mmCIF file of C-alpha atoms and ligand atoms in Angstrom:
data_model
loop_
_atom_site.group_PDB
_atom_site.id
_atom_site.type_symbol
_atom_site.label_atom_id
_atom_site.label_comp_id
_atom_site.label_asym_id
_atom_site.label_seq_id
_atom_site.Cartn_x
_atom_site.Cartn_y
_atom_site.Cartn_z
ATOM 1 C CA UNK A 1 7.552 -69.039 24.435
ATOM 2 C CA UNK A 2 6.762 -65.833 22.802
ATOM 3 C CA UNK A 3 3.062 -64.024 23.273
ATOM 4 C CA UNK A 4 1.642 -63.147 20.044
ATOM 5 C CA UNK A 5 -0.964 -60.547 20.175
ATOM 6 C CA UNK A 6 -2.009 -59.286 16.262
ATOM 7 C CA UNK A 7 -4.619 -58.233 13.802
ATOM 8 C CA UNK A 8 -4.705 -60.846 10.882
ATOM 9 C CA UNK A 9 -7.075 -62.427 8.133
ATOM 10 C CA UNK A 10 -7.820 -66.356 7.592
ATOM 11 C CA UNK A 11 -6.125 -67.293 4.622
ATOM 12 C CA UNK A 12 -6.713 -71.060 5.171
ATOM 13 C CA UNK A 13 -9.013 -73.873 6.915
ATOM 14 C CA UNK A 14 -8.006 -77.431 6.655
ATOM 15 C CA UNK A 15 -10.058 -80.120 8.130
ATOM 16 C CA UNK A 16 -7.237 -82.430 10.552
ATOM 17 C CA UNK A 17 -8.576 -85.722 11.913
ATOM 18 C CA UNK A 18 -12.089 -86.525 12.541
ATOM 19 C CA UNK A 19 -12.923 -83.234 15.241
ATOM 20 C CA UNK A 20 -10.017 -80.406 14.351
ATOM 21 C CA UNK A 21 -9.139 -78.216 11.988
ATOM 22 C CA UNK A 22 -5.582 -76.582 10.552
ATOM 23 C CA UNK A 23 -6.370 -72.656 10.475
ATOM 24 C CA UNK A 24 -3.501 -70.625 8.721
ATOM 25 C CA UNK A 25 -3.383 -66.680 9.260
ATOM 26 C CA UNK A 26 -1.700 -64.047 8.091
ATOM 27 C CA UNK A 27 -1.172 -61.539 10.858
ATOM 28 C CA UNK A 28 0.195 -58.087 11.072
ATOM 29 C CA UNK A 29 3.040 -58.548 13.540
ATOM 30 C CA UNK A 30 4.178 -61.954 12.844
ATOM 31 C CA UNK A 31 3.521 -62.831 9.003
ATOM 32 C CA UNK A 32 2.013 -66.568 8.438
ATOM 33 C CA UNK A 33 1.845 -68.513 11.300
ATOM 34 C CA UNK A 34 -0.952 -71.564 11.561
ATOM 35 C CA UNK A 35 -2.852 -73.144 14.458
ATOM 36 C CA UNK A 36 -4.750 -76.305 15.148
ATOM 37 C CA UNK A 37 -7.986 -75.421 16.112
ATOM 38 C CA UNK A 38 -9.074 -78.562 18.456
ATOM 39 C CA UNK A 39 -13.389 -79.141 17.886
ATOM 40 C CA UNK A 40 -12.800 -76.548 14.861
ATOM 41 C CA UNK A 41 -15.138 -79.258 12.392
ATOM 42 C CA UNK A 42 -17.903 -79.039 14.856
ATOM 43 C CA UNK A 43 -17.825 -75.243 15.860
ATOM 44 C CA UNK A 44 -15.554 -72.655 15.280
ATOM 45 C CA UNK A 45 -18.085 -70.608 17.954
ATOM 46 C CA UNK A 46 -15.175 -70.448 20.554
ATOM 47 C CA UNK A 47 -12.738 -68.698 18.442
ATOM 48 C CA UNK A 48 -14.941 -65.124 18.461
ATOM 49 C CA UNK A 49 -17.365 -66.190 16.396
ATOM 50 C CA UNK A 50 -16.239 -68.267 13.277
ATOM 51 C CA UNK A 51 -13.066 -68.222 10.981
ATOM 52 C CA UNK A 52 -14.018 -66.206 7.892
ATOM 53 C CA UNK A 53 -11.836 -64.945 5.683
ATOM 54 C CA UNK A 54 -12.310 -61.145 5.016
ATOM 55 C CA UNK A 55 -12.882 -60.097 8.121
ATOM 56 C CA UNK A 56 -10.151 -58.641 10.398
ATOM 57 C CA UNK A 57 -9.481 -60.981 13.501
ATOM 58 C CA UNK A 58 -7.791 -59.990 16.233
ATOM 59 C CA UNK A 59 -5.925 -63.329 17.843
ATOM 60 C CA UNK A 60 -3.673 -63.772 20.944
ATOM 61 C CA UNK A 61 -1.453 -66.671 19.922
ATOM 62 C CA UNK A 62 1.283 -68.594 21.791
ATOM 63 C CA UNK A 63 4.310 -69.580 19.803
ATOM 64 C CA UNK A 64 6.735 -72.284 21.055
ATOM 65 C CA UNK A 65 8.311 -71.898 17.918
ATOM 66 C CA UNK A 66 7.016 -75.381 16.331
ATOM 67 C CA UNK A 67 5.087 -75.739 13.447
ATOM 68 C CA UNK A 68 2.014 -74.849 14.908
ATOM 69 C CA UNK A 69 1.413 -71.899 17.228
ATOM 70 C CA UNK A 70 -1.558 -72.317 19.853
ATOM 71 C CA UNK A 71 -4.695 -70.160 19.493
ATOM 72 C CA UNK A 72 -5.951 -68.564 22.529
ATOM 73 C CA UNK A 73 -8.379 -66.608 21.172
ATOM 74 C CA UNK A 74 -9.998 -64.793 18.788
ATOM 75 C CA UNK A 75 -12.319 -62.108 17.995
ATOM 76 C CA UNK A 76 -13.735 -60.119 14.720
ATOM 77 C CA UNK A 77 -13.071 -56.708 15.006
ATOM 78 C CA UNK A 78 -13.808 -55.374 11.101
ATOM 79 C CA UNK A 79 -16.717 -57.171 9.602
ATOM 80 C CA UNK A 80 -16.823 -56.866 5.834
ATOM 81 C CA UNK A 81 -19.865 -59.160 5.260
ATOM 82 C CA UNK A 82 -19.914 -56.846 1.992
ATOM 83 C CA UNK A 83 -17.284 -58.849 -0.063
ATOM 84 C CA UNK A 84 -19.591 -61.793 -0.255
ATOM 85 C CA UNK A 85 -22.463 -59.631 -1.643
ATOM 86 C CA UNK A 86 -21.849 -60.470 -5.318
ATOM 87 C CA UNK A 87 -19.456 -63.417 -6.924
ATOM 88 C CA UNK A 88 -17.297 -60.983 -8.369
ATOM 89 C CA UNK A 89 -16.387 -59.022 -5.572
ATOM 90 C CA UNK A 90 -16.199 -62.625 -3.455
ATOM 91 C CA UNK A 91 -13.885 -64.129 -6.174
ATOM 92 C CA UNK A 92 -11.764 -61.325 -6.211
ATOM 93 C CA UNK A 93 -11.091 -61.241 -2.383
ATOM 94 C CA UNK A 94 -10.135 -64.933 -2.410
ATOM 95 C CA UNK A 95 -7.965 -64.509 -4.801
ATOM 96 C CA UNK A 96 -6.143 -61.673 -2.930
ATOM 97 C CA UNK A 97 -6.027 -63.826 -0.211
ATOM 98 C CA UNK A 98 -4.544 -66.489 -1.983
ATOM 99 C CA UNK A 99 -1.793 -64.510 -3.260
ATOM 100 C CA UNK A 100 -0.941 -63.390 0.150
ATOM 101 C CA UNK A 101 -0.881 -67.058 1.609
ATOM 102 C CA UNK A 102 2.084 -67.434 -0.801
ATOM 103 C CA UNK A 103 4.040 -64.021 -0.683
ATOM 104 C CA UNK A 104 4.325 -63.913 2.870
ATOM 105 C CA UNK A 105 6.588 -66.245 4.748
ATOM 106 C CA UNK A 106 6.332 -67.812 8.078
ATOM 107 C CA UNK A 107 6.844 -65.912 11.222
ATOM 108 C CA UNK A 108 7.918 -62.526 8.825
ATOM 109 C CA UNK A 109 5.500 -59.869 8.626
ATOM 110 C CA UNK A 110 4.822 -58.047 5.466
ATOM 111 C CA UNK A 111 3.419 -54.707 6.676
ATOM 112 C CA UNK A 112 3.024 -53.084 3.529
ATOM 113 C CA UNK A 113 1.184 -56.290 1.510
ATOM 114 C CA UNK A 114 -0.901 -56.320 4.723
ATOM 115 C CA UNK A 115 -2.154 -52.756 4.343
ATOM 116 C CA UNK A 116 -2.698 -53.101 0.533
ATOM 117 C CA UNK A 117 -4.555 -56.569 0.809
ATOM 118 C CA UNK A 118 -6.799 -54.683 3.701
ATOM 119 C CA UNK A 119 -7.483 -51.734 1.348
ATOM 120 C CA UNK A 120 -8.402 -54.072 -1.334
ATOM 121 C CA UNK A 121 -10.904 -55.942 1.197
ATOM 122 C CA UNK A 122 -12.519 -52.350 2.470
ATOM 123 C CA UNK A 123 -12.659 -51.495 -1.414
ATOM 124 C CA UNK A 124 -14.694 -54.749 -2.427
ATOM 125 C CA UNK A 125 -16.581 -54.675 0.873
ATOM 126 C CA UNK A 126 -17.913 -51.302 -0.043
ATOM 127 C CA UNK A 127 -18.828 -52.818 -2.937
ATOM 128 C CA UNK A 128 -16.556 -52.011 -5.696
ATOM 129 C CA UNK A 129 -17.708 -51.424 -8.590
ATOM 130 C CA UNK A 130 -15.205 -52.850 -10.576
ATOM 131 C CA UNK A 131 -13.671 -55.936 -8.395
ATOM 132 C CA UNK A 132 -11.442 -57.235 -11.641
ATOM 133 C CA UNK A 133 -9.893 -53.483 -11.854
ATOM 134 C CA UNK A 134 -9.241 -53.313 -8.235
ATOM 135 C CA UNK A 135 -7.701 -56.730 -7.942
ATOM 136 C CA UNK A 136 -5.371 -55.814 -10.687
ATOM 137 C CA UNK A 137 -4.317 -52.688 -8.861
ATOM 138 C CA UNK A 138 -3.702 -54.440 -5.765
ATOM 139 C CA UNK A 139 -1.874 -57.140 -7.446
ATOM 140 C CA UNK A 140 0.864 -54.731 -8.916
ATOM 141 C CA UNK A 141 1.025 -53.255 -5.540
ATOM 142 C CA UNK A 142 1.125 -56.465 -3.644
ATOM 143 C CA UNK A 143 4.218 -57.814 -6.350
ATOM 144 C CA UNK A 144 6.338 -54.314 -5.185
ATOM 145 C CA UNK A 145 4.870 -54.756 -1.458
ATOM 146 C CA UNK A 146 7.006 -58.192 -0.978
ATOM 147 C CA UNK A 147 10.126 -56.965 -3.564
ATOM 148 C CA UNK A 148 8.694 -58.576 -6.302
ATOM 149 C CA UNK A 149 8.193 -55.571 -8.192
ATOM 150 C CA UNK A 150 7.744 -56.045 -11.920
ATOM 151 C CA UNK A 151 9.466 -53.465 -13.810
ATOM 152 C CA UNK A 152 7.516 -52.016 -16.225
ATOM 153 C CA UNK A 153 9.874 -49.113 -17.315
ATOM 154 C CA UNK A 154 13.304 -50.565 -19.007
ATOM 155 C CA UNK A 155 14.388 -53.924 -20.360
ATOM 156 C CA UNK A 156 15.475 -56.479 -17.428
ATOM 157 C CA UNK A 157 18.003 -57.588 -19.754
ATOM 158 C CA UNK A 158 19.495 -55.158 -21.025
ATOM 159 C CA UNK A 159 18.368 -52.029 -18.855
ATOM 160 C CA UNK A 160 17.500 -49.685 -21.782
ATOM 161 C CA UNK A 161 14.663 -47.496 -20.807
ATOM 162 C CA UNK A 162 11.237 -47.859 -22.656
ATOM 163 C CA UNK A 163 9.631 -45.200 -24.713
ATOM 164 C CA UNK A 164 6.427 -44.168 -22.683
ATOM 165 C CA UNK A 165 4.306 -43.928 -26.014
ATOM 166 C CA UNK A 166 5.771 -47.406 -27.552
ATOM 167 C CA UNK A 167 3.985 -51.062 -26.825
ATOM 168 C CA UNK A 168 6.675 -53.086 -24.678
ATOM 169 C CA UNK A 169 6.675 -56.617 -24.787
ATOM 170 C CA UNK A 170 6.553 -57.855 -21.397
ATOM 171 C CA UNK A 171 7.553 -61.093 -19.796
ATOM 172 C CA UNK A 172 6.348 -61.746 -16.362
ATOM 173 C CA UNK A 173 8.543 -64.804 -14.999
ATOM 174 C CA UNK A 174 11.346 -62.994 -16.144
ATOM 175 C CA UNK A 175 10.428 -59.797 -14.337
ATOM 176 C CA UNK A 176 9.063 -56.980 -16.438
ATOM 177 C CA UNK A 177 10.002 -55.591 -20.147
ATOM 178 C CA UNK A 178 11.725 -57.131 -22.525
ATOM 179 C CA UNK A 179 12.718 -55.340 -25.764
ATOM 180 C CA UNK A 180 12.853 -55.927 -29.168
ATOM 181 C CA UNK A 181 17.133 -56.281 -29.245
ATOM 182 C CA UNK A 182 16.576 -58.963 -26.294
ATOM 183 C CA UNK A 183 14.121 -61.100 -28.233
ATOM 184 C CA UNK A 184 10.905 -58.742 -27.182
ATOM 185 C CA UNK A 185 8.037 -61.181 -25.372
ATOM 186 C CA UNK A 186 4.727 -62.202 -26.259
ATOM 187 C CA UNK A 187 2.607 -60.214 -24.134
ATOM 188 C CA UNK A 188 2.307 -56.210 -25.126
ATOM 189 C CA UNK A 189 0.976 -53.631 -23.177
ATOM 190 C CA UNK A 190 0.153 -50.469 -24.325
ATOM 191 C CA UNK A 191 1.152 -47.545 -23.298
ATOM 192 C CA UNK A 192 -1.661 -46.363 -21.136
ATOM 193 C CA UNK A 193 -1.810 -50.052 -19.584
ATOM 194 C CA UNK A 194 1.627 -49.455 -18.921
ATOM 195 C CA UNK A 195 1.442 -45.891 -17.387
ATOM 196 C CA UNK A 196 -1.491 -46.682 -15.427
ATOM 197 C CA UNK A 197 0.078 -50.384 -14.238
ATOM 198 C CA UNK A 198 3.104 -47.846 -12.948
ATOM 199 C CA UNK A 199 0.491 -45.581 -11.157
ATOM 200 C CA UNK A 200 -0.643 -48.346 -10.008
ATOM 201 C CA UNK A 201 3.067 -49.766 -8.654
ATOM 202 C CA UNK A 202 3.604 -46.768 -6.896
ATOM 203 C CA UNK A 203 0.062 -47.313 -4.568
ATOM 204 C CA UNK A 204 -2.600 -45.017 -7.369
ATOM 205 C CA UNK A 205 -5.953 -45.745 -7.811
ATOM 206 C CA UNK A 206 -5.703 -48.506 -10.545
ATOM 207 C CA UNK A 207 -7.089 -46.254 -13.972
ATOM 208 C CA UNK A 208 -7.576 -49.953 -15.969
ATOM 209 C CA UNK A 209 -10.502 -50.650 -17.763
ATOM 210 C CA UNK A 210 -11.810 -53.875 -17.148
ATOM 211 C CA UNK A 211 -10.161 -55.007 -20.817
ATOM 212 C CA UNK A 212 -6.722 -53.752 -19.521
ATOM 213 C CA UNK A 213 -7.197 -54.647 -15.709
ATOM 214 C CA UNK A 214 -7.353 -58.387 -17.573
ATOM 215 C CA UNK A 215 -4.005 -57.922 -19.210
ATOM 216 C CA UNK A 216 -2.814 -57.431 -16.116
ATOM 217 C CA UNK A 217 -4.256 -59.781 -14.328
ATOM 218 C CA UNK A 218 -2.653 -62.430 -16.830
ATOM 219 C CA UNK A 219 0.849 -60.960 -16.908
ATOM 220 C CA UNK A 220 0.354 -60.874 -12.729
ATOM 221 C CA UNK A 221 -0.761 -64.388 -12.766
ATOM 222 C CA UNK A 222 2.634 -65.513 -14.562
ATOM 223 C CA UNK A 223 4.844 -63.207 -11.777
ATOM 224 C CA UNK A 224 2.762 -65.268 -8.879
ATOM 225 C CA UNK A 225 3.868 -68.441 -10.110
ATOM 226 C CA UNK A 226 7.201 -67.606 -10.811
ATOM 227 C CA UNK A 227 7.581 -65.941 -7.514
ATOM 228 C CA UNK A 228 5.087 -67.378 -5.031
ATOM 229 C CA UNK A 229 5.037 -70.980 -6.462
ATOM 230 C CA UNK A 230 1.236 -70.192 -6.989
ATOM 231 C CA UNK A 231 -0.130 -72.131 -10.219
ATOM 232 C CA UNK A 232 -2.016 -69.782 -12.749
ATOM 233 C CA UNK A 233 -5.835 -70.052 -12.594
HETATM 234 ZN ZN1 ZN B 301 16.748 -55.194 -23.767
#
């Protein structure tokens, strides 16, 4: 049996027979790993005070290496009762979370996705003024965090490089750019949506306006499904 102490975020409840309920987390040291919480329906009181996503828990867990681990206990220890001040900024954290349900695998942690989904969660908790443009920042950071990077500078089919001041037709599922001599795609970016997408890649303040931050979002939306299995929405 293997002693799991971490730092980790809901990403899941589901309600499990009449009294209990299936929590999944993502946690820092050991990447998805879920727990039947026994009473959960009634009170989630015993485990430190509730099972809300955004906040950072910190759990001690016992794995026997089954499909569920055992939840010894758990307590908040980064309240950010700020993401659920406004829709937008609420909306935009579940999201986040959603995508990292899917990119991280079970029992594999994913320090880097971890950090960028936290910074995106401190971000909207200090209430962001743009949630859309921060989501879309994290997104493209979240896609390179877990080696799903999409490459926004040359062709994946071909490999030519991309002209920094030319539109590039980009095609999500398939990974990044496509040019024109490979049969181009239907979604363009500009070049500043593209320059500031790749600042954004490489961990940058995201520099979208909220037009471009939705351009984004859609061409990340397609690279989630392809990748995490996660339908569009
Ligand atoms: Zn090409």
């Amino acid at each position: 049996m293997k002693h799991i102490e971490s730092d980790a975020l809901v990403v899941r409840t589901i309600a499990y027979g009449e009294a209990d309920i299936i929590a999944t987390f993502i946690t820092e040291s050991s990447g998805k790993l879920s727990a039947l919480i026994r009473g959960g329906r009634k009170s989630t009181r015993r485990v430190g005070g509730g099972l809300e996503p955004f906040h950072t828990m910190r759990l001690r867990l016992d794995d026997r290496g089954g499909e569920l681990v055992t939840l010894k206990d758990a307590r908040i220890v980064r309240v950010r009762a700020g993401v659920t001040a406004s829709l937008a900024t609420l909306e935009a954290a579940g999201t986040a979370l959603r995508w990292l349900r899917h990119l991280v695998p079970p029992r594999h942690p994913e320090p880097a996705a971890w950090a960028t989904t936290l910074g995106l969660l401190d971000a909207l908790d200090g209430g962001s003024a743009e949630p859309r443009v921060d989501l879309a920042g994290a997104a493209l950071r979240l896609l390179a965090d877990v080696g799903y990077a999409l490459d926004l500078a040359r062709c994946v089919v071909c490999g030519k490089p991309c002209p920094d001041d030319k539109p590039a037709g980009v095609d999500a599922a398939r990974g990044g750019l496509v040019c024109h001599a490979c049969g181009g795609a239907r979604q363009v970016l500009t070049p500043g949506v593209r320059r500031a997408a790749l600042a954004a890649q490489r961990g940058e303040r995201a520099a979208f306006t909220r037009d471009e931050a939705e351009q984004v979002l859609a061409m990340v939306a397609v690279a989630m499904a392809a990748h995490g299995g996660i339908a569009p929405k």
